[in-house]
Short mmCIF file of N, CA and C in Angstrom, two decimals:
data_model
loop_
_atom_site.label_atom_id
_atom_site.label_comp_id
_atom_site.label_asym_id
_atom_site.label_seq_id
_atom_site.Cartn_x
_atom_site.Cartn_y
_atom_site.Cartn_z
N MET T 1 7.65 15.81 -2.58
CA MET T 1 7.25 15.76 -4.16
C MET T 1 5.91 14.52 -4.70
N THR T 2 5.10 14.10 -4.74
CA THR T 2 3.63 13.22 -4.24
C THR T 2 3.76 13.02 -6.17
N LEU T 3 3.84 11.37 -6.23
CA LEU T 3 3.07 11.38 -7.39
C LEU T 3 2.09 10.71 -7.99
N GLY T 4 1.13 10.55 -8.55
CA GLY T 4 -0.06 10.13 -8.34
C GLY T 4 -1.13 9.90 -9.50
N GLY T 5 -2.50 11.35 -9.53
CA GLY T 5 -2.50 11.68 -10.77
C GLY T 5 -3.71 10.78 -10.72
N LEU T 6 -4.08 11.14 -11.48
CA LEU T 6 -5.86 10.40 -12.27
C LEU T 6 -5.25 9.13 -12.41
N GLY T 7 -4.98 8.31 -11.65
CA GLY T 7 -4.83 7.04 -12.39
C GLY T 7 -3.73 6.13 -11.61
N GLU T 8 -3.30 5.12 -11.82
CA GLU T 8 -1.97 4.74 -11.35
C GLU T 8 -0.62 4.98 -11.78
N PRO T 9 0.06 5.40 -11.10
CA PRO T 9 1.42 6.07 -11.81
C PRO T 9 2.14 4.90 -12.81
N CYS T 10 1.70 3.52 -12.00
CA CYS T 10 3.04 2.38 -12.02
C CYS T 10 2.69 2.25 -13.44
N LEU T 11 1.31 2.33 -14.05
CA LEU T 11 0.94 2.08 -15.61
C LEU T 11 1.34 2.73 -16.37
N ASN T 12 3.12 3.98 -16.17
CA ASN T 12 3.30 4.73 -17.04
C ASN T 12 4.80 3.79 -17.12
N SER T 13 4.96 3.94 -18.31
CA SER T 13 6.00 2.92 -19.00
C SER T 13 7.05 3.76 -18.78
N GLU T 14 7.30 4.83 -17.96
CA GLU T 14 8.16 5.84 -18.31
C GLU T 14 8.28 6.61 -16.05
N LEU T 15 7.87 6.01 -16.11
CA LEU T 15 8.29 5.41 -14.26
C LEU T 15 9.55 5.79 -13.77
N GLY T 16 10.02 4.99 -14.03
CA GLY T 16 11.72 6.15 -14.03
C GLY T 16 11.82 7.15 -14.02
N ALA T 17 12.10 7.44 -15.44
CA ALA T 17 12.61 8.70 -15.67
C ALA T 17 11.97 9.62 -15.39
N VAL T 18 10.77 9.31 -14.58
CA VAL T 18 9.42 10.31 -14.53
C VAL T 18 10.28 10.78 -12.87
N ILE T 19 10.71 9.71 -11.79
CA ILE T 19 11.13 9.34 -10.15
C ILE T 19 11.99 9.88 -10.56
N ALA T 20 13.47 10.15 -11.71
CA ALA T 20 14.35 10.37 -11.57
C ALA T 20 14.39 12.33 -12.21
N GLY T 21 13.69 12.45 -13.66
CA GLY T 21 13.36 13.86 -14.05
C GLY T 21 12.42 14.30 -12.21
N ALA T 22 11.61 14.35 -11.88
CA ALA T 22 11.58 14.91 -10.33
C ALA T 22 12.02 14.81 -9.31
N LYS T 23 13.48 13.82 -9.34
CA LYS T 23 15.53 14.10 -8.21
C LYS T 23 15.68 15.10 -9.31
N GLU T 24 15.56 15.81 -10.49
CA GLU T 24 16.79 16.35 -10.36
C GLU T 24 16.26 17.73 -10.44
N LEU T 25 14.61 17.89 -10.51
CA LEU T 25 13.91 19.08 -11.05
C LEU T 25 14.05 19.85 -9.34
N PHE T 26 13.80 19.22 -8.78
CA PHE T 26 14.04 19.36 -7.38
C PHE T 26 14.61 18.19 -6.61
N PRO T 27 15.91 18.74 -6.04
CA PRO T 27 17.00 17.15 -5.74
C PRO T 27 16.95 17.91 -4.48
N ASP T 28 16.06 18.73 -3.69
CA ASP T 28 16.29 18.62 -2.04
C ASP T 28 13.95 17.72 -1.22
N LEU T 29 13.95 17.15 -2.40
CA LEU T 29 12.50 17.31 -2.32
C LEU T 29 12.31 15.84 -2.00
N PRO T 30 11.93 15.07 -1.09
CA PRO T 30 11.86 13.57 -1.43
C PRO T 30 10.66 12.92 -2.94
N VAL T 31 10.88 11.61 -3.08
CA VAL T 31 9.46 11.54 -4.34
C VAL T 31 8.72 9.93 -3.30
N ALA T 32 7.41 10.15 -3.88
CA ALA T 32 6.76 9.50 -3.55
C ALA T 32 5.71 9.18 -4.29
N VAL T 33 5.76 7.72 -4.08
CA VAL T 33 4.49 7.38 -5.59
C VAL T 33 3.62 6.44 -4.55
N LEU T 34 1.62 7.18 -4.84
CA LEU T 34 1.39 6.66 -4.49
C LEU T 34 1.10 5.26 -5.28
N THR T 35 0.54 3.86 -4.66
CA THR T 35 0.43 3.23 -5.97
C THR T 35 -0.98 1.53 -5.72
N ASN T 36 -1.69 0.87 -6.21
CA ASN T 36 -2.65 0.48 -6.13
C ASN T 36 -2.48 -1.28 -5.42
N SER T 37 -0.81 -1.16 -6.29
CA SER T 37 -0.43 -2.29 -6.09
C SER T 37 -0.14 -3.32 -6.50
N SER T 38 -1.17 -3.43 -8.01
CA SER T 38 -2.03 -4.14 -8.10
C SER T 38 -0.49 -4.61 -9.85
N LEU T 39 0.75 -3.40 -9.86
CA LEU T 39 1.47 -3.98 -11.18
C LEU T 39 2.83 -4.48 -10.28
N LEU T 40 2.61 -4.13 -8.84
CA LEU T 40 3.76 -4.72 -8.59
C LEU T 40 4.63 -5.92 -7.82
N PRO T 41 3.45 -6.87 -9.15
CA PRO T 41 4.13 -8.70 -9.40
C PRO T 41 4.95 -8.62 -9.97
N ASP T 42 5.16 -7.21 -11.45
CA ASP T 42 6.66 -7.11 -12.19
C ASP T 42 7.42 -6.83 -12.12
N PRO T 43 8.69 -6.92 -11.92
CA PRO T 43 9.99 -7.01 -12.10
C PRO T 43 10.54 -5.73 -12.02
N ASP T 44 10.06 -5.40 -12.98
CA ASP T 44 9.96 -4.66 -14.26
C ASP T 44 9.84 -3.57 -13.33
N VAL T 45 8.23 -2.64 -13.07
CA VAL T 45 7.73 -1.61 -12.56
C VAL T 45 8.71 -1.78 -11.06
N ARG T 46 8.96 -2.80 -9.90
CA ARG T 46 9.64 -2.56 -8.37
C ARG T 46 11.19 -2.02 -8.78
N ARG T 47 11.51 -2.59 -10.30
CA ARG T 47 12.62 -1.75 -10.02
C ARG T 47 12.82 0.05 -10.46
N GLU T 48 11.89 0.24 -11.15
CA GLU T 48 12.07 1.32 -11.40
C GLU T 48 11.05 2.13 -9.88
N LEU T 49 9.88 1.38 -9.20
CA LEU T 49 9.45 1.92 -8.31
C LEU T 49 10.38 2.37 -7.32
N ALA T 50 11.52 1.33 -7.16
CA ALA T 50 12.18 1.81 -6.33
C ALA T 50 14.03 1.96 -6.37
N GLN T 51 12.94 3.46 -7.02
CA GLN T 51 13.79 4.85 -7.26
C GLN T 51 13.44 5.49 -6.41
N ALA T 52 12.80 6.09 -5.69
CA ALA T 52 11.11 6.86 -5.13
C ALA T 52 12.20 6.67 -4.18
N ASP T 53 11.95 7.56 -3.41
CA ASP T 53 12.51 8.00 -1.80
C ASP T 53 10.86 6.44 -0.91
N ILE T 54 10.48 7.17 -1.10
CA ILE T 54 8.68 6.53 0.43
C ILE T 54 8.01 6.25 -0.77
N VAL T 55 7.29 5.08 -1.25
CA VAL T 55 6.05 4.45 -1.52
C VAL T 55 4.77 4.28 -0.79
N LEU T 56 4.34 4.54 -1.71
CA LEU T 56 2.56 4.72 -0.51
C LEU T 56 1.86 3.59 -0.71
N PRO T 57 1.99 2.15 -0.34
CA PRO T 57 1.13 0.44 -1.68
C PRO T 57 0.15 0.24 -0.64
N SER T 58 -1.52 0.50 -1.81
CA SER T 58 -2.25 -0.10 -1.01
C SER T 58 -2.48 -1.71 -0.58
N MET T 59 -2.93 -1.36 0.68
CA MET T 59 -3.24 -3.80 0.03
C MET T 59 -4.40 -3.11 0.96
N ASP T 60 -5.29 -3.19 0.84
CA ASP T 60 -7.12 -2.79 2.27
C ASP T 60 -7.69 -3.88 2.30
N THR T 61 -7.39 -5.43 1.64
CA THR T 61 -7.65 -6.63 2.31
C THR T 61 -6.66 -7.54 2.30
N LEU T 62 -7.35 -9.08 2.51
CA LEU T 62 -5.90 -10.56 2.37
C LEU T 62 -7.28 -11.19 2.02
N VAL T 63 -8.67 -10.65 2.09
CA VAL T 63 -9.98 -12.36 2.14
C VAL T 63 -10.40 -12.37 0.31
N PRO T 64 -9.95 -12.86 0.41
CA PRO T 64 -10.26 -12.34 -1.63
C PRO T 64 -11.64 -12.45 -1.68
N ALA T 65 -12.59 -12.78 -0.91
CA ALA T 65 -13.87 -12.33 -1.85
C ALA T 65 -14.42 -10.96 -1.08
N GLU T 66 -13.79 -10.24 -0.41
CA GLU T 66 -13.06 -9.06 0.32
C GLU T 66 -13.35 -8.19 -1.39
N TYR T 67 -11.68 -9.22 -1.06
CA TYR T 67 -10.65 -7.86 -2.49
C TYR T 67 -10.97 -7.52 -3.37
N HIS T 68 -13.03 -8.94 -3.92
CA HIS T 68 -13.05 -9.24 -5.15
C HIS T 68 -14.35 -8.25 -5.17
N ARG T 69 -15.16 -8.30 -4.15
CA ARG T 69 -15.78 -7.00 -3.26
C ARG T 69 -15.34 -5.76 -3.55
N LEU T 70 -14.76 -5.33 -3.17
CA LEU T 70 -14.01 -4.15 -3.36
C LEU T 70 -13.52 -2.87 -3.77
N ASN T 71 -12.65 -3.80 -4.82
CA ASN T 71 -11.94 -3.93 -6.16
C ASN T 71 -11.88 -4.22 -7.44
N ARG T 72 -13.57 -4.75 -7.32
CA ARG T 72 -13.76 -5.54 -9.05
C ARG T 72 -12.48 -5.55 -9.77
N PRO T 73 -11.27 -6.49 -9.37
CA PRO T 73 -10.08 -6.92 -10.24
C PRO T 73 -10.27 -6.62 -12.11
N HIS T 74 -8.63 -6.40 -12.25
CA HIS T 74 -9.20 -6.86 -14.01
C HIS T 74 -8.81 -8.87 -13.27
N ALA T 75 -8.87 -10.05 -14.62
CA ALA T 75 -8.79 -11.44 -13.62
C ALA T 75 -7.43 -11.60 -13.38
N ALA T 76 -6.62 -10.80 -14.38
CA ALA T 76 -4.64 -10.62 -14.08
C ALA T 76 -4.53 -10.26 -13.08
N ALA T 77 -4.43 -8.95 -12.11
CA ALA T 77 -4.59 -8.46 -10.83
C ALA T 77 -5.10 -9.57 -9.86
N GLY T 78 -4.12 -10.73 -9.49
CA GLY T 78 -4.50 -11.75 -8.21
C GLY T 78 -3.68 -11.51 -6.96
N LEU T 79 -5.21 -11.35 -6.52
CA LEU T 79 -4.36 -11.08 -4.94
C LEU T 79 -3.18 -11.56 -4.74
N THR T 80 -2.99 -13.26 -4.72
CA THR T 80 -2.05 -13.43 -3.79
C THR T 80 -0.38 -12.73 -5.14
N ALA T 81 -0.77 -12.46 -6.43
CA ALA T 81 0.68 -12.01 -6.76
C ALA T 81 0.46 -10.87 -6.13
N ILE T 82 -0.27 -9.72 -5.19
CA ILE T 82 -0.50 -8.69 -5.76
C ILE T 82 0.99 -8.12 -3.99
N ARG T 83 0.24 -9.63 -3.08
CA ARG T 83 1.19 -9.58 -1.40
C ARG T 83 2.86 -10.38 -2.11
N GLN T 84 2.61 -10.82 -3.20
CA GLN T 84 4.39 -11.15 -2.68
C GLN T 84 5.27 -10.27 -4.10
N GLY T 85 4.46 -9.87 -4.90
CA GLY T 85 4.89 -8.33 -5.22
C GLY T 85 5.59 -7.73 -3.18
N LEU T 86 4.96 -7.08 -3.63
CA LEU T 86 5.23 -5.83 -2.41
C LEU T 86 6.14 -6.70 -2.01
N LEU T 87 6.11 -8.17 -1.27
CA LEU T 87 6.71 -8.72 -0.42
C LEU T 87 8.32 -8.80 -1.05
N ASP T 88 8.27 -8.72 -2.71
CA ASP T 88 9.26 -8.67 -3.04
C ASP T 88 9.85 -7.43 -3.43
N PHE T 89 8.71 -6.87 -2.79
CA PHE T 89 9.21 -4.94 -3.61
C PHE T 89 9.83 -5.20 -2.62
N ARG T 90 9.69 -5.23 -0.61
CA ARG T 90 10.77 -4.53 0.31
C ARG T 90 11.46 -5.38 0.51
N ALA T 91 11.91 -6.76 0.14
CA ALA T 91 13.31 -7.01 -0.12
C ALA T 91 13.66 -6.21 -1.05
N ALA T 92 14.35 -6.03 -1.50
CA ALA T 92 15.09 -5.21 -2.50
C ALA T 92 14.84 -3.63 -2.36
N TYR T 93 13.75 -2.90 -1.05
CA TYR T 93 13.44 -1.34 -1.48
C TYR T 93 14.14 -0.95 -0.26
N ASP T 94 15.39 0.41 -0.75
CA ASP T 94 15.90 -0.07 0.87
C ASP T 94 15.47 1.93 1.11
N GLY T 95 13.98 2.39 0.75
CA GLY T 95 13.78 3.99 0.91
C GLY T 95 12.28 2.89 2.25
N LYS T 96 11.29 4.14 2.34
CA LYS T 96 9.65 4.11 3.39
C LYS T 96 9.47 3.53 2.61
N ILE T 97 8.33 2.90 3.21
CA ILE T 97 7.10 1.85 3.17
C ILE T 97 6.16 2.50 3.95
N PHE T 98 4.91 3.24 2.92
CA PHE T 98 3.67 3.53 4.74
C PHE T 98 2.68 2.82 3.85
N LEU T 99 2.81 1.39 3.84
CA LEU T 99 1.18 1.63 3.62
C LEU T 99 0.04 1.84 3.93
N GLU T 100 -1.17 1.72 2.72
CA GLU T 100 -2.77 2.50 3.05
C GLU T 100 -3.55 1.09 3.33
N VAL T 101 -4.64 1.32 4.15
CA VAL T 101 -5.43 0.71 4.12
C VAL T 101 -6.70 0.76 4.57
N LEU T 102 -7.72 1.22 2.74
CA LEU T 102 -8.99 1.61 2.86
C LEU T 102 -9.98 0.24 4.09
N LEU T 103 -11.07 0.86 4.37
CA LEU T 103 -11.60 0.23 4.95
C LEU T 103 -13.20 0.50 5.51
N LEU T 104 -13.50 -0.08 4.28
CA LEU T 104 -15.36 0.25 4.32
C LEU T 104 -16.00 -0.39 4.69
N ALA T 105 -17.39 -0.07 5.91
CA ALA T 105 -17.88 -0.84 6.61
C ALA T 105 -19.01 -1.85 5.99
N GLY T 106 -18.45 -2.72 6.15
CA GLY T 106 -19.46 -4.31 6.00
C GLY T 106 -19.00 -4.94 4.44
N ILE T 107 -17.80 -4.51 4.24
CA ILE T 107 -16.63 -4.47 2.96
C ILE T 107 -15.32 -5.62 3.42
N ASN T 108 -14.37 -5.16 3.85
CA ASN T 108 -13.18 -5.44 4.47
C ASN T 108 -13.22 -5.37 5.86
N ASP T 109 -13.80 -5.33 6.57
CA ASP T 109 -13.81 -4.09 8.30
C ASP T 109 -13.56 -5.76 9.23
N SER T 110 -13.58 -7.25 8.72
CA SER T 110 -13.79 -8.62 9.15
C SER T 110 -12.66 -8.31 10.13
N ALA T 111 -13.10 -9.33 10.99
CA ALA T 111 -11.93 -9.68 12.21
C ALA T 111 -10.85 -10.80 11.19
N GLU T 112 -11.25 -11.62 10.37
CA GLU T 112 -10.15 -11.87 9.15
C GLU T 112 -9.70 -11.52 8.14
N ASN T 113 -10.06 -10.27 7.78
CA ASN T 113 -8.84 -9.12 7.13
C ASN T 113 -7.59 -8.60 9.01
N SER T 114 -8.35 -8.33 9.13
CA SER T 114 -7.40 -7.99 10.07
C SER T 114 -6.16 -8.82 10.74
N ASP T 115 -7.07 -9.65 11.46
CA ASP T 115 -6.07 -10.80 11.87
C ASP T 115 -4.85 -11.37 10.82
N LEU T 116 -5.48 -10.96 9.04
CA LEU T 116 -4.32 -11.44 8.35
C LEU T 116 -3.52 -9.79 7.78
N LEU T 117 -3.83 -9.84 7.83
CA LEU T 117 -3.49 -8.09 7.71
C LEU T 117 -2.82 -7.59 8.38
N GLN T 118 -2.72 -7.55 9.66
CA GLN T 118 -1.18 -7.92 10.78
C GLN T 118 -0.12 -8.83 10.34
N ASP T 119 -1.08 -9.77 9.78
CA ASP T 119 0.90 -10.87 9.96
C ASP T 119 1.26 -10.38 8.34
N PHE T 120 0.72 -9.74 7.40
CA PHE T 120 1.25 -9.28 6.77
C PHE T 120 2.16 -8.41 7.04
N CYS T 121 1.66 -7.63 8.16
CA CYS T 121 2.31 -6.57 8.07
C CYS T 121 3.88 -6.66 9.04
N ARG T 122 3.58 -7.97 9.60
CA ARG T 122 4.55 -8.02 10.23
C ARG T 122 5.80 -9.17 9.39
N GLU T 123 5.52 -9.19 8.12
CA GLU T 123 5.92 -9.59 6.95
C GLU T 123 6.72 -8.62 6.91
N LEU T 124 6.41 -7.63 6.02
CA LEU T 124 6.92 -6.68 5.23
C LEU T 124 7.26 -5.88 6.01
N ALA T 125 6.66 -5.37 7.30
CA ALA T 125 7.61 -4.34 7.85
C ALA T 125 7.80 -3.59 7.08
N PRO T 126 6.36 -2.84 7.54
CA PRO T 126 6.07 -0.69 6.99
C PRO T 126 6.19 0.22 6.69
N ASP T 127 6.46 1.12 7.30
CA ASP T 127 6.99 2.12 7.90
C ASP T 127 6.48 2.90 9.01
N ARG T 128 5.25 2.84 8.50
CA ARG T 128 3.85 3.44 8.79
C ARG T 128 2.81 3.05 7.53
N VAL T 129 1.63 1.85 8.49
CA VAL T 129 0.44 1.81 8.48
C VAL T 129 -0.26 3.04 8.49
N ASP T 130 -1.09 3.60 7.61
CA ASP T 130 -2.24 4.13 7.27
C ASP T 130 -3.54 3.76 6.92
N VAL T 131 -4.04 4.17 8.48
CA VAL T 131 -5.75 2.35 8.36
C VAL T 131 -6.70 4.45 8.13
N VAL T 132 -7.26 4.09 6.84
CA VAL T 132 -8.41 5.29 6.21
C VAL T 132 -9.80 4.68 5.91
N THR T 133 -10.58 5.48 5.86
CA THR T 133 -11.63 5.06 5.56
C THR T 133 -12.18 6.55 4.64
N LEU T 134 -13.94 6.39 4.08
CA LEU T 134 -14.01 7.43 3.24
C LEU T 134 -14.55 8.63 3.81
N SER T 135 -14.12 10.18 2.89
CA SER T 135 -14.13 11.53 4.15
C SER T 135 -15.34 11.96 3.16
N ARG T 136 -16.18 11.06 2.01
CA ARG T 136 -16.66 11.86 1.12
C ARG T 136 -17.54 10.96 1.01
N PRO T 137 -18.66 10.91 0.24
CA PRO T 137 -19.58 10.10 -0.66
C PRO T 137 -18.63 8.89 -1.05
N GLY T 138 -18.36 7.70 -1.41
CA GLY T 138 -18.18 6.78 -2.21
C GLY T 138 -18.31 6.59 -3.58
N ALA T 139 -17.71 6.44 -4.20
CA ALA T 139 -18.07 5.85 -5.51
C ALA T 139 -18.83 4.93 -5.63
N HIS T 140 -19.03 4.62 -5.54
CA HIS T 140 -20.48 2.37 -5.76
C HIS T 140 -21.05 2.86 -4.08
N PRO T 141 -22.31 2.59 -5.19
CA PRO T 141 -23.30 2.96 -3.68
C PRO T 141 -23.59 2.17 -2.92
N GLY T 142 -23.86 2.73 -1.92
CA GLY T 142 -24.21 1.99 -0.68
C GLY T 142 -22.85 1.64 -0.04
N CYS T 143 -21.85 2.22 -0.32
CA CYS T 143 -20.17 2.43 0.23
C CYS T 143 -20.11 3.22 1.56
N GLN T 144 -19.76 2.64 2.85
CA GLN T 144 -19.98 3.48 4.07
C GLN T 144 -18.55 3.35 4.88
N ALA T 145 -18.77 4.57 5.63
CA ALA T 145 -17.27 4.42 6.04
C ALA T 145 -18.29 4.14 7.29
N ALA T 146 -15.81 3.11 7.02
CA ALA T 146 -16.32 2.07 9.06
C ALA T 146 -16.19 3.42 9.74
N SER T 147 -16.02 2.54 10.70
CA SER T 147 -16.86 2.97 12.13
C SER T 147 -15.07 3.50 12.93
N ALA T 148 -15.18 4.44 13.66
CA ALA T 148 -14.66 4.71 14.56
C ALA T 148 -13.82 3.97 15.42
N GLU T 149 -14.77 2.92 16.00
CA GLU T 149 -13.73 1.34 16.42
C GLU T 149 -13.92 1.31 15.59
N THR T 150 -13.99 0.95 14.65
CA THR T 150 -13.29 -0.22 13.36
C THR T 150 -11.75 0.55 13.36
N LEU T 151 -11.71 1.14 13.06
CA LEU T 151 -10.28 1.59 12.51
C LEU T 151 -9.86 2.39 13.68
N ALA T 152 -10.17 2.63 14.90
CA ALA T 152 -8.56 1.85 16.21
C ALA T 152 -8.13 0.55 16.26
N ARG T 153 -9.08 -0.41 15.75
CA ARG T 153 -9.22 -1.26 16.52
C ARG T 153 -8.13 -1.72 14.81
N PHE T 154 -8.63 -1.91 14.00
CA PHE T 154 -7.18 -2.13 12.32
C PHE T 154 -6.05 -1.28 13.00
N ARG T 155 -5.80 -0.24 13.70
CA ARG T 155 -5.07 0.78 13.96
C ARG T 155 -4.02 -0.12 14.43
N ALA T 156 -4.74 -0.03 15.85
CA ALA T 156 -3.73 -1.04 17.01
C ALA T 156 -2.71 -2.10 16.97
N ALA T 157 -3.23 -3.07 15.50
CA ALA T 157 -3.77 -3.87 15.26
C ALA T 157 -1.95 -3.92 13.77
N LEU T 158 -2.29 -3.50 13.15
CA LEU T 158 -1.44 -3.09 12.27
C LEU T 158 -0.57 -2.16 12.45
N GLY T 159 -0.53 -1.15 13.59
CA GLY T 159 0.48 -0.86 13.44
C GLY T 159 1.46 -1.17 14.40
N GLY T 160 0.99 -1.18 15.81
CA GLY T 160 1.05 -2.46 16.41
C GLY T 160 2.98 -3.42 15.62
N ALA T 161 2.39 -4.29 14.94
CA ALA T 161 2.82 -5.22 14.02
C ALA T 161 2.99 -4.40 12.64
N ALA T 162 3.11 -3.53 12.03
CA ALA T 162 4.75 -2.94 11.65
C ALA T 162 5.37 -1.93 12.74
N GLN T 163 5.07 -1.82 13.81
CA GLN T 163 6.28 -0.99 14.88
C GLN T 163 7.47 -2.04 15.35
N ASP T 164 6.69 -3.37 15.14
CA ASP T 164 7.37 -4.44 15.97
C ASP T 164 7.94 -5.58 14.79
N ALA T 165 7.56 -5.50 13.79
CA ALA T 165 8.43 -5.29 12.45
C ALA T 165 9.54 -4.86 11.97
N GLY T 166 9.74 -3.57 12.21
CA GLY T 166 10.25 -2.40 11.21
C GLY T 166 11.24 -2.16 12.30
N ALA T 167 10.53 -2.26 13.93
CA ALA T 167 12.09 -1.68 14.74
C ALA T 167 13.47 -1.26 14.25
N PRO T 168 14.51 -3.20 14.37
CA PRO T 168 15.18 -3.01 14.41
C PRO T 168 15.97 -2.60 13.39
N ARG T 169 14.99 -2.62 12.07
CA ARG T 169 15.50 -2.42 10.89
C ARG T 169 16.16 -1.50 10.52
N ARG T 170 14.36 -0.27 10.86
CA ARG T 170 13.94 1.45 10.31
C ARG T 170 14.45 2.22 11.97
N ALA T 171 14.79 2.01 13.01
CA ALA T 171 14.88 3.24 14.27
C ALA T 171 15.36 4.11 13.57
N GLU T 172 16.35 4.41 13.22
CA GLU T 172 16.31 5.74 12.53
C GLU T 172 15.70 6.20 11.51
N GLY T 173 15.55 7.66 11.93
CA GLY T 173 14.01 8.85 11.52
C GLY T 173 13.35 8.24 12.71
N HIS T 174 12.84 7.00 13.48
CA HIS T 174 11.26 7.13 13.90
C HIS T 174 11.81 7.71 15.64
#
């Protein structure tokens, strides 16, 4: 069962109760939560989110200029804090993390981003990294899907980093 909805699930002040209720209603199904990662600096959010079996956080870029251009974040949603929040979450979380990276041509498909995300994946040790791009028109004019070559380059770099970092820790079931 995947919790996503029309917005950020971690904004729900009852996230822990929602996850517990889903597990009670469907005890044989794992509970997954999609998140844009913006609230992971908050220890209360991390604690409630840790009740999920699988967490699918987004981290599209670690380059500050790309982050601001891509996400147009609220001033309180700092990239450094989000990065650290993800790492803090991983340190206390025993479930699976499937990191999602959305690439847009000319926005966050830089070699610098690939290098920074590769180092981050080694640190985070996600169980899986999904590198994706637009499959329909973007919400903002001018957004274009990343090329197949760019997707392949990022997938090779990030998937390899995740496997290298995560293999000893999460060898079972893979």
